[in-house]
Short mmCIF file of C-alpha atoms in Angstrom, two decimals:
data_model
loop_
_atom_site.label_atom_id
_atom_site.label_comp_id
_atom_site.label_asym_id
_atom_site.label_seq_id
_atom_site.Cartn_x
_atom_site.Cartn_y
_atom_site.Cartn_z
CA ASN A 1094 124.54 67.62 117.14
CA ALA A 1095 124.52 70.84 115.10
CA GLY A 1096 120.79 71.66 115.33
CA VAL A 1097 119.67 74.05 112.58
CA THR A 1098 122.41 75.29 110.26
CA GLN A 1099 121.93 78.25 107.94
CA THR A 1100 124.32 79.33 105.21
CA PRO A 1101 125.52 81.88 104.36
CA LYS A 1102 125.50 84.14 107.44
CA PHE A 1103 125.80 87.31 105.34
CA GLN A 1104 125.15 88.04 101.68
CA VAL A 1105 124.98 91.11 99.47
CA LEU A 1106 123.12 90.90 96.18
CA LYS A 1107 122.31 93.24 93.35
CA THR A 1108 118.72 93.82 92.30
CA GLY A 1109 117.61 91.10 89.92
CA GLN A 1110 120.13 88.49 91.01
CA SER A 1111 118.99 85.11 92.29
CA MET A 1112 120.27 83.12 95.19
CA THR A 1113 119.40 80.28 97.55
CA LEU A 1114 119.55 80.44 101.33
CA GLN A 1115 120.39 77.03 102.71
CA CYS A 1116 118.89 75.47 105.82
CA ALA A 1117 119.68 72.04 107.20
CA GLN A 1118 118.70 70.28 110.42
CA ASP A 1119 119.99 67.04 111.88
CA MET A 1120 117.20 66.35 114.39
CA ASN A 1121 114.89 64.48 112.00
CA HIS A 1122 112.23 67.15 112.46
CA GLU A 1123 109.22 67.00 110.18
CA TYR A 1124 108.26 70.67 110.38
CA MET A 1125 110.52 73.41 108.99
CA SER A 1126 109.85 77.05 108.29
CA TRP A 1127 111.37 80.30 107.07
CA TYR A 1128 110.82 83.68 108.73
CA ARG A 1129 112.02 87.13 107.85
CA GLN A 1130 112.80 89.78 110.44
CA ASP A 1131 112.54 93.45 109.60
CA PRO A 1132 113.09 96.38 111.98
CA GLY A 1133 109.94 97.11 113.93
CA MET A 1134 108.09 94.15 112.40
CA GLY A 1135 109.07 91.13 114.44
CA LEU A 1136 109.40 87.80 112.62
CA ARG A 1137 106.98 86.95 109.84
CA LEU A 1138 106.43 83.53 108.32
CA ILE A 1139 107.40 83.17 104.64
CA HIS A 1140 106.92 79.46 103.85
CA TYR A 1141 106.73 76.26 105.82
CA SER A 1142 106.86 72.51 105.27
CA VAL A 1143 105.28 69.69 107.27
CA GLY A 1144 107.40 67.00 105.63
CA ALA A 1145 109.36 66.01 102.55
CA GLY A 1146 107.45 66.97 99.41
CA ILE A 1147 104.94 69.19 101.25
CA THR A 1148 105.23 72.98 101.41
CA ASP A 1149 102.81 75.83 101.97
CA GLN A 1150 102.75 79.61 102.08
CA GLY A 1151 102.96 81.71 105.18
CA GLU A 1152 102.16 85.38 105.73
CA VAL A 1153 104.66 86.94 103.27
CA PRO A 1154 105.44 84.40 100.50
CA ASN A 1155 105.71 86.69 97.45
CA GLY A 1156 109.12 86.68 95.77
CA TYR A 1157 110.24 83.45 97.46
CA ASN A 1158 110.22 79.83 96.44
CA VAL A 1159 110.83 76.69 98.53
CA SER A 1160 111.07 72.96 98.07
CA ARG A 1161 111.53 70.05 100.48
CA SER A 1162 113.12 67.05 98.79
CA THR A 1163 114.56 65.61 102.02
CA THR A 1164 113.66 65.78 105.69
CA GLU A 1165 116.95 67.50 106.48
CA ASP A 1166 117.00 70.38 103.97
CA PHE A 1167 114.66 73.27 103.32
CA PRO A 1168 116.23 75.86 100.96
CA LEU A 1169 114.70 79.29 100.32
CA ARG A 1170 115.11 80.72 96.83
CA LEU A 1171 114.97 84.33 95.71
CA LEU A 1172 114.41 84.21 91.95
CA SER A 1173 114.89 87.94 91.26
CA ALA A 1174 116.06 89.85 94.32
CA ALA A 1175 114.45 93.18 95.15
CA PRO A 1176 115.53 95.84 97.69
CA SER A 1177 112.35 95.09 99.68
CA GLN A 1178 113.79 91.65 100.41
CA THR A 1179 116.64 93.14 102.42
CA SER A 1180 116.13 91.46 105.78
CA VAL A 1181 117.39 88.92 108.25
CA TYR A 1182 116.15 85.42 107.47
CA PHE A 1183 115.64 82.68 110.04
CA CYS A 1184 115.06 79.01 109.44
CA ALA A 1185 113.39 76.96 112.18
CA SER A 1186 112.51 73.33 112.72
CA SER A 1187 110.20 71.51 115.09
CA ASP A 1188 109.26 67.98 115.96
CA ARG A 1189 105.71 66.80 116.69
CA ASP A 1190 106.01 67.15 120.45
CA ARG A 1191 105.04 70.73 121.18
CA ASP A 1192 105.14 69.98 124.86
CA SER A 1193 108.90 69.58 124.60
CA ASN A 1194 111.06 72.20 126.27
CA GLN A 1195 112.14 73.61 122.93
CA PRO A 1196 109.13 73.81 120.60
CA GLN A 1197 111.07 75.36 117.74
CA HIS A 1198 114.79 75.36 117.04
CA PHE A 1199 116.10 78.40 115.21
CA GLY A 1200 119.16 78.80 113.04
CA ASP A 1201 121.50 81.74 113.60
CA GLY A 1202 120.02 83.73 110.73
CA THR A 1203 121.21 85.09 107.38
CA ARG A 1204 121.58 88.84 106.92
CA LEU A 1205 120.74 89.63 103.30
CA SER A 1206 121.21 93.03 101.67
CA ILE A 1207 119.86 93.82 98.21
CA LEU A 1208 121.43 96.83 96.51
CA ALA B 825 94.13 84.53 112.41
CA GLN B 826 96.06 85.36 115.53
CA THR B 827 97.66 88.69 116.38
CA VAL B 828 100.25 89.55 119.02
CA THR B 829 100.80 93.10 120.23
CA GLN B 830 103.74 94.45 122.14
CA SER B 831 103.01 98.07 122.95
CA GLN B 832 106.43 99.03 124.33
CA PRO B 833 108.99 99.41 121.50
CA GLU B 834 111.77 100.27 123.96
CA MET B 835 112.33 100.02 127.69
CA SER B 836 115.20 100.50 130.08
CA VAL B 837 115.88 99.29 133.60
CA GLN B 838 118.61 99.78 136.16
CA GLU B 839 120.77 96.79 136.92
CA ALA B 840 119.34 94.68 139.79
CA GLU B 841 115.87 96.23 139.39
CA THR B 842 112.70 94.56 138.14
CA VAL B 843 111.05 95.25 134.79
CA THR B 844 107.82 94.04 133.19
CA LEU B 845 107.31 93.69 129.44
CA SER B 846 103.74 93.70 128.14
CA CYS B 847 102.11 91.48 125.55
CA THR B 848 98.52 91.10 124.48
CA TYR B 849 97.13 88.74 121.89
CA ASP B 850 93.95 88.05 120.04
CA THR B 851 92.68 84.61 119.11
CA SER B 852 89.48 82.61 118.88
CA GLU B 853 91.32 79.45 119.90
CA SER B 854 90.90 78.06 123.41
CA ASN B 855 94.03 75.94 123.52
CA TYR B 856 97.41 77.41 122.64
CA TYR B 857 100.94 78.14 123.77
CA LEU B 858 102.58 81.47 124.53
CA PHE B 859 106.30 82.17 124.53
CA TRP B 860 108.83 84.86 125.26
CA TYR B 861 111.96 84.82 123.11
CA LYS B 862 115.13 86.80 123.74
CA GLN B 863 117.28 88.03 120.86
CA PRO B 864 120.64 89.47 121.97
CA PRO B 865 122.90 91.40 119.57
CA SER B 866 124.29 88.04 118.43
CA ARG B 867 120.94 87.57 116.65
CA GLN B 868 120.21 84.16 118.18
CA MET B 869 116.58 83.41 119.08
CA ILE B 870 116.60 82.10 122.65
CA LEU B 871 113.49 80.70 124.31
CA VAL B 872 113.07 82.36 127.71
CA ILE B 873 109.81 80.94 128.97
CA ARG B 874 106.62 79.24 127.78
CA GLN B 875 103.06 78.99 129.03
CA GLU B 876 100.36 76.49 128.11
CA ALA B 877 96.94 78.13 127.97
CA TYR B 878 95.27 75.27 129.84
CA LYS B 879 97.55 75.79 132.85
CA GLN B 880 96.34 78.36 135.35
CA GLN B 881 99.66 78.52 137.15
CA ASN B 882 102.02 81.16 135.83
CA ALA B 883 105.31 79.83 134.46
CA THR B 884 108.60 80.76 136.09
CA GLU B 885 112.22 80.18 135.04
CA ASN B 886 114.72 81.48 137.56
CA ARG B 887 114.58 85.31 137.34
CA PHE B 888 111.90 85.24 134.63
CA SER B 889 108.20 84.87 135.32
CA VAL B 890 104.98 85.56 133.47
CA ASN B 891 101.61 86.97 134.40
CA PHE B 892 99.14 85.07 132.22
CA GLN B 893 95.62 86.47 132.18
CA LYS B 894 93.66 84.26 129.76
CA ALA B 895 90.38 86.17 129.93
CA ALA B 896 92.16 89.46 129.26
CA LYS B 897 94.42 87.82 126.66
CA SER B 898 97.46 89.25 128.35
CA PHE B 899 100.89 87.65 128.80
CA SER B 900 103.49 89.88 130.45
CA LEU B 901 107.09 88.98 131.27
CA LYS B 902 108.71 90.03 134.53
CA ILE B 903 112.48 90.06 134.82
CA SER B 904 113.75 90.27 138.39
CA ASP B 905 117.25 91.31 139.44
CA SER B 906 118.01 92.56 135.93
CA GLN B 907 121.51 91.83 134.65
CA LEU B 908 123.55 93.46 131.89
CA GLY B 909 123.24 90.23 129.90
CA ASP B 910 119.46 90.71 129.78
CA THR B 911 119.96 93.56 127.29
CA ALA B 912 118.22 92.29 124.14
CA MET B 913 115.12 92.38 121.99
CA TYR B 914 112.27 90.42 123.53
CA PHE B 915 109.54 88.89 121.41
CA CYS B 916 106.21 87.55 122.55
CA ALA B 917 104.91 84.68 120.39
CA PHE B 918 101.79 82.56 120.01
CA MET B 919 101.28 79.02 118.74
CA ILE B 920 98.02 77.10 118.46
CA ALA B 921 97.81 73.70 120.13
CA TYR B 922 95.76 71.61 117.75
CA SER B 923 97.37 69.20 115.31
CA GLY B 924 97.33 70.18 111.68
CA ALA B 925 99.36 71.55 108.80
CA GLY B 926 99.71 75.09 110.14
CA SER B 927 99.81 74.25 113.80
CA TYR B 928 103.56 74.70 114.31
CA GLN B 929 103.63 78.28 113.15
CA LEU B 930 104.68 81.01 115.52
CA THR B 931 103.01 84.42 115.38
CA PHE B 932 105.32 87.07 116.79
CA GLY B 933 104.84 90.51 118.24
CA LYS B 934 107.00 93.35 116.96
CA GLY B 935 109.34 93.17 119.91
CA THR B 936 110.51 95.27 122.85
CA LYS B 937 114.10 96.47 122.99
CA LEU B 938 115.26 96.21 126.60
CA SER B 939 118.37 98.02 127.82
CA VAL B 940 119.81 97.24 131.23
CA ILE B 941 121.72 100.24 132.57
CA PRO B 942 124.70 99.72 134.90
#
């Protein structure tokens, strides 16, 4: 049982390049989300999905695109990378039972640098 | 919208001593969850402890305990017998309890960097 898997773990991009951060979970969770973590800012929600085919914006969605074609996968796309998107990105998933011991499962994060 | 405030960017504690990390929050909701997450240098997000707002009893997990003051909207974390492995960033987080599209979102504070000194 792998939990939440994020790839890659590290990436360096040039300004204007595009890329996709991958996130997959094997727990059949309906809810998935993407956060970014910047120094001194905590984690902020970018986009989230409550099931296949359903996505919505979080607090900082600009410059990012998501889709949810399957329950397992929730990729995050940067269409034209900007230095302001340099950050650590976390994917998380959750099932319906928020009284469970682990309300959200986090991936190990992707450190992204935009030059 | 909910906000979470951690007013201590950095703290340090001697090994084996006790330290308390502060967290306040603002919400108009009456039913919600509060969490403390630990993020060591490995970058993993590790759930330390959780508190349901409807429970008056403060949560405890081994050396970790909380002081939950609902009226004051305060949720502090106490770490007893601090160990070197407790060195990490600690984040306070809030989640509403009703069912709905946005109800699984976590709102985080900016974090407190805790250093345990040998």
